[in-house]
Amino acid sequence: MCGIVGYIGPRRADRILLAGLKRLEYRGYDSAGVAVLGEGDRLDVVRRKGKLSALEDSLSDAGLTGRVGVGHTRWATHGRPSDENAHPHSTGRVAVVHNGILENYRELKARCQERGCTFSSETDTEVLAHLIDLELQGGKELVPAVLAALAEVQGSYAIGVVSAGTPDRIVVAKNASPLVLGLGQGENFAASDIPAILPYTKQMVFLDEGEVGVLTTDGVEIMTLAGEKVERSPKTIQWSVVQAEKAGYKHFMLKEIFEQPRAIEDTIRGRYDSGTGEILCDALGVDEAALREARSVILLACGTSYHAALYGQYMIERLVKIPARAELASEFRNRKPVVGPDDLVVAISQSGETLDTLEAVKVARAAGCRILSVANVLDSAIPRASDWVVYTHAGPEIGVASTKCYTAQLAALYLLGAAGAQVRGVTGVDVGALVREIVLLPGKMKSVLKRSAEFQDLAHRYAHHRDFLYLGRGLSFPTALEGALKLKEISYIHAEGYAAGEMKHGPIALIDRDMPVVVLMPEDEQWDKIKGNLEEVKAREGLVIALTSEGWGEDVRPICDEFITVPATHPELVPLLTVVPLQLIAYHIADLKGTDVDQPRNLAKTVTVE
Ligand code: AGP
């Protein structure tokens, strides 16, 4: 996610802004900039691609002495990382920093261009600067101009606005992206997150959705988008700066597990028509012809992303009704695969930099395949090697063990499957119903996350075991693999994920009273078979941790050692819910064991080597 900082007071704004942006670096970024109001209505903007050190070098030469300004670290979502796309975006009179996604920026941009505005970036944010400037040209003061501009936009935003004509204030606003205000003595602050301003004040005011703040040296005024005054008392923050970077969570991984509902909301946002329920292929990033013409789909990935690829395989076959197969990128790239122009390759990678996946894409390209990638980092190597890209908008994932990016990948692949069904007119697939269900999913996921203590207690009861088995059938098979990977990679306990139908072909020999077996058995068409697997495990004194849908499976509850339920949802979305208890169980076992949860031994967040 992008990072925003705002300052107004007696000190040099550029120094406060740069220091604040440095304390937001953990949020991930690819460019940065500041806008400072100087003497005589000057508005100076300095921005640089790359690390904050590049911006710092430019600032040391710029000699900005102004006391009012806004700063930004950019995590690119629209428009590749560059100086021109870096924030703040300025019209010369108005400068804006923004964290979020403006869904209707294309139509607003066209409207501004019709009114003579010229654009210098590919970003959605620049539209906002022009909208505000047009309102100022129409005679409005800064605050009414910002309110009028925000009335035009749809989407998520946390913004900071300064204007050369109004040097005594900063206007901020929030909708679905984080923004906090800090109250000082004769100075006031705004930031995306507490760490940026905690060294200056512990008195924080949190804006609600659709609220606007006006910062002056005397204080902070809050109002609704309609301009109605809002009273909001400050809260005193007791965290250290390090605690604040994790938003009070003990580890980044736990924070990211809890960020999943928002990561899914941001990934699906703007990619369906809420009226008709249609998938918006352009906004999703897919080419309709490629979806229509593909004779088969080959999904390539590594690690957790491979588990997402397996899920994608089921999605494509169930919804698009064409052959699909998931392959380990490291195997695909070395086995001289028989593929060609009729095969659509889908490369899945959170980082967009995994070497095996990138090399597999090159092998597929050489064979004439067309390439679609699913990635979380804009303009990374794998998207650059692809014909089309579906970006997940999960924000940077700091923990090495992937959690929010995994469920965001599943959400993207779910939309891809629905888009394929829509484009090919697949009979029997109700795309509108698929869309309505995924819109409800973040709320259901939040209800599972609220039960974290339940999974912590369970984790403590099983943390002493040395071997775990995870079983699943159909769409739960990728979840079984993912649950096992989460446990092994952060707790160093041996865990295997297996297709439950394989039990009698070997793994059943492992079952004894020291072997916890996680059985994924949601309400689906394979219930009787997976129930049989559960009974096989119990007959050999294995420990069964059953995971099923609410209101389902009561007949097996008595023979289970643990019985976990998740809310009912569309069968294709069950994996996005059932993985959450497995993430939390793995996390709490690792935390109890005291391993380095965010940086597990021997692992890197991105594997860019053979
Ligand atoms: C998963 O928790 C691990 N971090 C690892 O398996 C990871 O999924 C794999 O290295 C692929 O990374 P990518 O998604 O960035 O390509």
XYZ file of C-alpha atoms and ligand atoms in Angstrom:
626
model
C 0.000 0.000 0.000
C 1.130 3.569 -0.524
C 2.188 5.741 2.392
C 1.059 9.304 3.032
C 2.403 11.949 5.441
C 1.171 15.526 5.979
C 2.618 18.303 8.193
C 1.694 21.853 9.132
C 3.570 23.741 11.873
C 6.685 25.729 12.744
C 9.247 23.167 11.563
C 10.650 22.515 8.076
C 8.040 20.340 6.406
C 10.457 18.488 4.091
C 12.375 17.070 7.050
C 9.244 15.921 8.909
C 7.803 14.415 5.713
C 10.957 12.502 4.790
C 11.357 11.135 8.316
C 7.713 10.061 8.301
C 8.018 8.344 4.926
C 11.067 6.444 6.202
C 8.943 5.070 9.018
C 6.412 3.863 6.422
C 9.005 2.027 4.303
C 7.838 -1.328 5.654
C 4.646 -0.821 3.621
C 6.651 -1.345 0.445
C 7.070 1.246 -2.330
C 8.767 1.931 -5.646
C 8.886 5.752 -5.737
C 8.400 8.722 -3.402
C 7.894 12.475 -3.347
C 6.949 15.582 -1.378
C 5.064 18.821 -2.081
C 5.912 21.842 0.126
C 4.268 25.270 0.229
C 6.983 27.931 0.252
C 7.115 31.714 0.540
C 4.934 33.768 -1.763
C 2.485 31.075 -2.820
C 5.263 28.773 -4.049
C 4.344 25.104 -4.438
C 7.477 22.958 -4.794
C 7.198 19.294 -5.768
C 10.154 16.899 -5.591
C 9.631 13.239 -6.496
C 11.861 10.347 -7.466
C 11.541 6.748 -8.584
C 13.339 4.263 -6.356
C 14.273 4.402 -2.709
C 13.854 7.295 -0.286
C 17.591 7.894 -0.459
C 17.112 9.174 -4.009
C 14.437 11.592 -2.821
C 16.652 12.628 0.097
C 19.485 13.480 -2.297
C 17.151 15.632 -4.377
C 15.746 17.365 -1.300
C 19.189 18.214 0.031
C 19.736 20.242 -3.156
C 16.221 21.673 -3.360
C 16.464 24.004 -0.346
C 12.780 23.792 0.524
C 12.113 25.804 3.673
C 8.299 25.711 3.721
C 6.360 24.673 6.857
C 3.382 23.007 5.156
C 3.484 19.939 2.952
C 2.509 16.398 2.047
C 4.658 13.370 1.211
C 4.077 9.967 -0.380
C 5.634 6.560 -0.930
C 4.017 4.847 -3.913
C 3.107 1.138 -4.195
C 2.170 1.180 -7.877
C -1.261 -0.052 -8.925
C -1.940 2.038 -12.080
C 1.076 3.196 -14.078
C 4.519 1.700 -13.759
C 7.092 3.024 -11.269
C 8.660 6.233 -12.651
C 9.401 9.851 -11.668
C 6.328 10.998 -13.652
C 4.003 8.513 -11.947
C 5.383 9.232 -8.473
C 3.208 11.313 -6.148
C 2.500 14.137 -5.338
C 0.611 14.924 -8.517
C 0.401 18.657 -9.122
C -1.339 21.073 -11.441
C 1.051 23.815 -10.333
C -1.594 25.213 -8.002
C -2.799 21.995 -6.296
C -0.756 18.964 -5.196
C -2.313 15.641 -4.166
C -1.013 12.446 -2.565
C -3.283 9.390 -2.644
C -3.421 5.828 -1.357
C -6.143 3.724 -2.966
C -7.778 3.041 -6.314
C -10.108 5.456 -8.148
C -12.362 3.061 -10.057
C -13.834 5.701 -12.431
C -10.642 7.629 -13.149
C -10.736 6.924 -16.883
C -14.069 8.713 -17.442
C -13.081 11.553 -15.092
C -9.773 11.938 -16.927
C -11.595 12.235 -20.242
C -13.916 14.849 -18.718
C -10.941 16.877 -17.437
C -9.213 16.646 -20.808
C -12.349 17.976 -22.506
C -12.015 20.971 -20.166
C -8.446 21.567 -21.265
C -6.480 19.699 -18.614
C -3.221 18.137 -19.730
C -1.937 15.014 -17.979
C 1.675 14.006 -17.435
C 1.223 10.613 -15.753
C -0.542 7.256 -16.217
C -1.966 7.342 -12.697
C -5.531 7.545 -11.435
C -4.452 10.064 -8.766
C -3.555 12.892 -11.161
C -7.241 13.136 -12.025
C -7.983 14.289 -8.489
C -5.480 17.171 -8.688
C -7.156 18.418 -11.866
C -10.684 18.024 -10.482
C -9.786 20.123 -7.436
C -8.017 22.715 -9.564
C -11.034 23.049 -11.850
C -13.209 23.713 -8.798
C -10.761 26.402 -7.590
C -10.866 27.965 -11.060
C -14.640 28.007 -10.651
C -14.223 30.224 -7.580
C -14.475 27.731 -4.717
C -12.237 27.851 -1.658
C -9.953 24.847 -1.106
C -12.183 22.838 1.262
C -15.373 23.142 -0.837
C -13.262 22.419 -3.932
C -11.991 19.159 -2.422
C -15.515 18.178 -1.309
C -16.856 18.840 -4.810
C -14.069 16.812 -6.421
C -14.549 13.870 -4.054
C -18.256 13.849 -4.873
C -17.226 12.824 -8.419
C -14.934 9.926 -7.591
C -15.734 6.268 -6.887
C -13.261 3.985 -5.212
C -10.885 3.894 -2.277
C -8.771 6.819 -1.164
C -6.756 8.388 1.585
C -5.604 11.755 0.276
C -3.598 14.808 1.325
C -4.100 18.084 -0.571
C -2.141 21.348 -0.451
C -2.760 24.418 -2.590
C -0.536 27.401 -3.409
C -3.436 29.760 -2.845
C -4.198 28.449 0.657
C -0.928 28.164 2.607
C -2.548 27.887 6.042
C -4.087 24.431 5.749
C -3.896 20.850 4.502
C -7.051 19.013 3.491
C -7.196 15.228 3.961
C -9.931 12.694 3.283
C -10.517 8.977 3.771
C -12.573 6.261 2.162
C -11.587 2.568 2.569
C -7.873 3.405 2.839
C -6.215 4.117 6.192
C -5.575 7.673 7.434
C -4.790 8.956 10.929
C -4.299 12.515 12.219
C -1.765 13.477 14.906
C -2.375 16.434 17.243
C 0.692 18.412 18.328
C 1.355 21.752 20.039
C 1.065 24.412 17.327
C 1.597 21.713 14.720
C -0.516 18.901 13.298
C 0.116 15.776 11.278
C -1.597 13.291 8.943
C -0.377 9.830 7.939
C -1.456 6.496 6.472
C -0.266 4.774 9.588
C 0.693 5.607 13.163
C 4.480 4.911 12.953
C 5.024 7.925 10.670
C 3.952 10.469 13.301
C 4.231 8.620 16.627
C 7.622 10.250 17.488
C 5.908 13.665 17.513
C 2.613 12.918 19.276
C 0.630 10.121 20.891
C -2.664 11.982 20.460
C -4.280 10.510 17.359
C -7.610 11.120 15.675
C -8.934 8.403 13.367
C -11.118 9.410 10.431
C -14.091 7.245 9.507
C -15.072 6.330 5.950
C -16.186 9.325 3.922
C -14.734 11.916 6.288
C -12.616 14.961 5.526
C -10.077 16.655 7.803
C -8.741 20.221 7.676
C -5.389 20.692 9.417
C -4.125 24.116 10.518
C -1.520 25.062 13.119
C -4.372 25.693 15.557
C -5.965 22.264 15.268
C -7.960 19.821 13.183
C -11.535 20.131 11.922
C -13.438 17.030 10.771
C -16.495 16.949 8.498
C -18.496 14.628 6.307
C -18.292 14.730 2.519
C -21.424 16.866 2.726
C -19.517 19.393 4.843
C -21.305 18.663 8.143
C -19.069 19.145 11.191
C -18.061 15.972 13.078
C -16.855 15.843 16.675
C -14.115 13.232 17.266
C -12.045 12.953 20.419
C -8.409 11.913 20.133
C -7.077 8.566 21.333
C -3.766 8.161 23.157
C -1.526 5.579 21.491
C 0.558 3.473 23.871
C 2.505 1.526 21.192
C 6.222 1.770 20.447
C 7.065 2.631 16.822
C 8.000 -1.006 16.083
C 4.694 -2.218 17.529
C 2.915 0.400 15.442
C 4.471 -0.873 12.160
C 2.705 -4.156 12.860
C -0.441 -2.278 13.857
C -0.101 -3.851 17.273
C 0.133 -7.406 15.928
C 3.056 -9.477 17.185
C 4.219 -10.396 13.671
C 3.661 -9.115 10.144
C 2.312 -12.562 9.241
C -0.499 -12.246 11.804
C -1.265 -8.713 10.613
C -1.412 -9.973 7.013
C -3.705 -12.870 7.964
C -6.097 -10.268 9.363
C -5.670 -8.027 6.288
C -7.136 -10.739 4.031
C -10.739 -9.422 3.925
C -9.432 -6.054 2.745
C -6.994 -7.643 0.286
C -9.915 -9.498 -1.306
C -12.115 -6.365 -1.313
C -9.335 -4.430 -3.019
C -8.644 -7.235 -5.506
C -12.267 -7.517 -6.664
C -13.051 -3.795 -6.402
C -14.035 -2.263 -9.751
C -13.828 -5.586 -11.584
C -17.548 -6.391 -11.775
C -20.696 -4.459 -12.562
C -22.618 -4.338 -9.271
C -25.813 -3.787 -11.251
C -25.653 -6.538 -13.851
C -23.215 -8.848 -12.041
C -21.022 -8.983 -15.120
C -17.243 -9.309 -14.899
C -15.435 -6.240 -16.326
C -12.686 -7.965 -18.300
C -10.738 -4.780 -19.050
C -10.601 -3.812 -15.384
C -9.651 -7.371 -14.478
C -6.814 -7.225 -17.003
C -7.810 -10.139 -19.222
C -8.165 -10.195 -23.010
C -11.587 -11.518 -24.014
C -10.324 -13.008 -27.285
C -7.598 -14.927 -25.463
C -10.189 -16.340 -23.063
C -12.542 -17.160 -25.936
C -9.923 -18.805 -28.171
C -7.902 -20.813 -25.648
C -8.151 -24.566 -26.239
C -6.585 -25.278 -22.866
C -5.076 -23.468 -19.896
C -1.765 -24.299 -18.235
C -1.164 -22.699 -14.842
C 2.475 -22.340 -13.763
C 3.794 -21.386 -10.322
C 5.875 -22.366 -7.296
C 5.143 -22.922 -3.611
C 1.981 -21.340 -2.295
C 1.300 -19.855 -5.719
C 1.330 -23.395 -7.098
C -1.446 -24.241 -4.672
C -3.340 -21.260 -6.086
C -2.592 -22.628 -9.565
C -4.147 -25.964 -8.568
C -7.236 -24.090 -7.377
C -7.219 -22.254 -10.726
C -7.139 -25.584 -12.543
C -10.383 -26.610 -10.829
C -11.893 -23.148 -11.450
C -11.183 -23.198 -15.181
C -12.523 -26.708 -15.681
C -15.614 -26.157 -13.512
C -16.545 -22.736 -14.899
C -14.988 -22.430 -18.357
C -15.321 -26.147 -19.255
C -11.988 -26.381 -21.082
C -8.962 -28.522 -20.160
C -6.726 -26.985 -17.520
C -3.697 -28.202 -15.650
C -1.459 -26.761 -12.958
C 2.241 -27.466 -13.212
C 5.217 -26.753 -11.005
C 7.154 -24.120 -12.910
C 10.455 -25.780 -12.021
C 9.297 -29.028 -13.658
C 7.591 -27.438 -16.651
C 10.652 -25.409 -17.651
C 12.917 -28.475 -17.738
C 10.781 -31.181 -19.284
C 10.442 -29.932 -22.874
C 6.642 -29.558 -22.563
C 4.408 -30.153 -25.578
C 2.507 -26.869 -25.717
C 1.621 -24.378 -28.446
C -0.352 -21.295 -29.559
C -3.715 -22.829 -28.554
C -2.602 -23.079 -24.920
C -3.130 -20.082 -22.670
C -0.495 -20.038 -19.939
C -1.406 -18.459 -16.596
C 1.714 -17.662 -14.547
C 0.977 -16.983 -10.876
C 3.497 -15.191 -8.680
C 3.057 -12.861 -5.694
C 6.445 -11.244 -6.203
C 6.421 -11.471 -9.982
C 10.125 -12.302 -9.721
C 10.357 -16.054 -8.971
C 13.052 -17.351 -11.321
C 11.546 -20.787 -11.978
C 8.223 -19.231 -12.936
C 9.859 -16.569 -15.097
C 11.931 -19.205 -16.925
C 8.854 -21.384 -17.393
C 7.089 -18.407 -18.964
C 9.983 -18.018 -21.405
C 9.745 -21.707 -22.390
C 6.006 -21.298 -22.986
C 6.539 -18.107 -24.970
C 9.120 -19.832 -27.172
C 6.528 -22.514 -27.926
C 4.053 -19.870 -29.089
C 1.785 -19.800 -26.020
C 0.049 -16.613 -25.005
C 0.761 -15.567 -21.420
C -1.495 -14.160 -18.710
C 0.080 -13.562 -15.315
C -1.476 -13.094 -11.882
C 0.862 -10.970 -9.764
C 0.881 -8.668 -6.766
C 3.791 -6.399 -7.675
C 3.123 -4.012 -10.537
C 5.613 -4.025 -13.403
C 7.656 -6.904 -11.941
C 9.518 -9.311 -14.233
C 6.767 -11.891 -14.829
C 4.064 -9.314 -15.690
C 6.584 -7.644 -18.005
C 7.087 -10.999 -19.760
C 3.313 -11.512 -20.134
C 0.733 -10.433 -22.691
C -1.816 -9.585 -20.007
C -1.765 -9.251 -16.208
C -4.383 -9.665 -13.510
C -2.990 -7.789 -10.517
C -3.984 -8.734 -7.023
C -4.248 -5.645 -4.822
C -3.155 -7.236 -1.559
C -0.507 -4.609 -0.852
C 3.026 -5.578 0.118
C 3.372 -8.874 1.963
C 6.218 -8.678 4.473
C 5.940 -12.097 6.131
C 7.828 -14.762 4.151
C 4.882 -17.143 4.539
C 2.277 -16.020 2.052
C -1.240 -15.540 3.417
C -3.167 -12.495 2.118
C -1.553 -12.811 -1.309
C -2.665 -16.445 -1.526
C -6.343 -15.725 -0.885
C -6.114 -12.675 -3.157
C -4.737 -14.989 -5.885
C -7.686 -17.339 -5.329
C -10.071 -14.384 -5.639
C -8.396 -13.297 -8.883
C -8.571 -16.847 -10.310
C -12.231 -17.094 -9.264
C -12.949 -13.905 -11.237
C -10.872 -15.247 -14.148
C -12.970 -18.420 -14.217
C -16.162 -16.378 -14.087
C -14.846 -14.126 -16.881
C -14.097 -17.190 -19.014
C -17.591 -18.559 -18.474
C -19.068 -15.152 -19.339
C -16.988 -14.628 -22.489
C -17.618 -18.146 -23.777
C -21.279 -18.148 -22.784
C -20.905 -21.365 -20.827
C -24.373 -22.733 -20.089
C -25.250 -23.510 -16.486
C -22.761 -21.020 -15.016
C -24.505 -18.115 -13.260
C -21.820 -15.415 -13.315
C -24.064 -12.984 -11.431
C -24.403 -15.468 -8.583
C -20.636 -16.002 -8.521
C -20.126 -12.232 -8.249
C -22.752 -11.818 -5.518
C -21.119 -14.584 -3.476
C -17.573 -13.212 -3.618
C -18.808 -9.770 -2.599
C -20.096 -11.378 0.616
C -16.908 -13.330 1.236
C -14.828 -10.713 3.126
C -17.558 -10.441 5.753
C -17.613 -14.215 6.216
C -13.833 -14.249 6.444
C -13.960 -11.589 9.182
C -16.285 -13.834 11.200
C -13.669 -16.617 11.019
C -10.850 -14.249 11.990
C -12.798 -13.160 15.066
C -12.342 -16.738 16.366
C -8.532 -16.574 16.329
C -8.386 -17.447 20.057
C -10.211 -20.729 19.315
C -7.519 -21.682 16.813
C -4.791 -20.537 19.213
C -6.118 -22.895 21.897
C -6.256 -25.741 19.379
C -2.714 -24.963 18.217
C -1.439 -25.170 21.776
C -3.031 -28.614 22.194
C -1.168 -29.977 19.151
C 2.079 -27.980 19.079
C 4.094 -30.880 20.566
C 3.418 -33.267 17.660
C 6.200 -33.934 15.172
C 4.201 -34.961 12.101
C 0.917 -33.765 10.603
C -1.138 -34.940 7.648
C -3.574 -32.687 5.793
C -6.238 -34.346 3.627
C -8.619 -32.848 1.096
C -10.545 -33.794 -2.022
C -11.426 -31.701 -5.069
C -11.169 -27.983 -4.319
C -9.968 -28.830 -0.802
C -6.910 -30.653 -2.112
C -4.997 -27.385 -2.817
C -6.041 -26.188 0.642
C -4.600 -29.341 2.199
C -1.281 -28.680 0.463
C -1.323 -25.031 1.526
C -2.188 -25.809 5.150
C 0.710 -28.244 5.332
C 3.124 -25.781 3.741
C 2.153 -23.028 6.201
C 2.840 -25.305 9.167
C 6.142 -26.693 7.910
C 7.638 -23.413 6.697
C 7.137 -21.407 9.906
C 7.110 -24.044 12.694
C 9.619 -26.484 11.133
C 7.266 -29.382 11.946
C 6.970 -32.032 9.221
C 3.575 -31.764 7.525
C 2.253 -33.309 4.325
C -0.755 -32.372 2.253
C -2.401 -35.245 0.403
C -5.341 -35.910 -1.860
C -7.552 -37.867 0.540
C -8.223 -40.489 -2.111
C -4.548 -41.384 -1.909
C -4.763 -42.482 1.742
C -5.135 -46.167 0.980
C -2.235 -45.965 -1.501
C 0.337 -45.312 1.198
C -0.105 -42.553 3.779
C -2.510 -44.628 5.860
C 0.541 -46.574 7.012
C 1.620 -43.463 8.896
C -1.515 -43.181 11.037
C -1.178 -43.680 14.765
C -2.209 -41.859 17.951
C 0.673 -39.387 17.526
C -0.406 -38.291 14.049
C -2.840 -35.365 13.903
C -4.736 -35.495 10.602
C -6.438 -32.326 9.393
C -9.424 -33.419 7.312
C -10.938 -30.763 5.074
C -14.540 -31.825 4.628
C -16.767 -28.922 3.633
C -20.278 -29.542 2.417
C -19.653 -30.772 -1.115
C -20.218 -33.590 -3.512
C -17.420 -35.727 -2.076
C -18.694 -35.666 1.525
C -19.328 -39.422 1.765
C -15.847 -40.213 0.440
C -14.018 -37.847 2.757
C -16.139 -39.097 5.657
C -14.840 -42.562 4.812
C -11.273 -41.266 4.986
C -11.991 -39.778 8.407
C -13.324 -43.109 9.667
C -10.221 -44.903 8.288
C -8.034 -42.513 10.331
C -10.075 -42.980 13.496
C -10.040 -46.764 13.085
C -6.250 -46.537 13.390
C -6.366 -44.235 16.429
C -5.282 -41.190 14.443
C -6.170 -37.730 15.794
C -8.751 -36.038 13.552
C -8.981 -32.263 13.240
C -12.061 -31.865 11.039
C -12.780 -28.628 9.177
C -16.261 -28.350 7.694
C -19.095 -25.945 6.903
C -21.375 -24.471 9.580
C -24.411 -26.698 10.181
C -22.789 -29.606 8.417
C -21.151 -32.856 9.532
C -22.836 -33.181 12.923
C -22.895 -36.981 12.397
C -19.097 -37.137 12.490
C -18.519 -34.527 15.210
C -18.584 -37.178 18.014
C -15.676 -39.142 16.511
C -13.515 -36.071 15.799
C -10.867 -34.868 18.229
C -11.405 -31.300 16.968
C -14.339 -29.968 14.955
C -13.915 -26.595 13.229
C -16.596 -24.937 11.104
C -16.534 -22.012 8.684
C -19.551 -20.147 7.247
C -21.297 -21.723 4.276
C -20.472 -20.141 0.911
C -20.454 -20.948 -2.806
C -18.538 -24.231 -3.301
C -15.932 -22.456 -5.432
C -15.218 -20.012 -2.566
C -14.869 -22.567 0.243
C -11.034 -22.666 -0.105
C -10.827 -18.945 0.645
C -12.467 -19.570 4.024
C -11.097 -22.974 5.054
C -7.484 -21.855 4.626
C -7.856 -19.176 7.327
C -8.054 -21.529 10.360
C -5.087 -23.450 8.909
C -3.061 -20.227 8.623
C -3.896 -19.300 12.220
C -3.156 -22.795 13.587
C 0.228 -22.782 11.832
C 0.946 -19.262 13.082
C 0.062 -19.979 16.721
C 2.050 -23.246 16.785
C 5.100 -21.437 15.374
C 4.643 -18.521 17.761
C 4.429 -20.946 20.696
C 7.607 -22.651 19.492
C 9.320 -19.263 19.259
C 10.492 -19.606 15.675
C 11.192 -16.515 13.562
C 7.686 -16.395 12.154
C 8.214 -13.503 9.715
C 11.658 -14.669 8.554
C 11.727 -18.505 8.919
C 15.139 -20.177 8.697
C 16.514 -20.974 5.221
C 13.621 -19.184 3.445
C 13.507 -15.997 1.352
C 10.414 -14.007 0.480
C 11.308 -14.162 -3.205
C 13.324 -17.001 -4.774
C 15.227 -15.388 -7.623
C 17.840 -18.155 -7.830
C 17.804 -21.723 -9.208
C 4.869 -19.495 0.551
O 4.457 -19.149 1.850
C 6.346 -19.216 0.328
N 6.652 -17.872 0.621
C 6.783 -19.656 -1.072
O 6.348 -20.967 -1.300
C 6.247 -18.776 -2.229
O 4.857 -18.975 -2.368
C 6.951 -19.195 -3.527
O 8.330 -18.947 -3.384
C 6.409 -18.457 -4.765
O 6.623 -17.075 -4.628
P 5.888 -16.088 -5.671
O 4.432 -16.218 -5.433
O 6.415 -14.728 -5.332
O 6.265 -16.539 -7.054
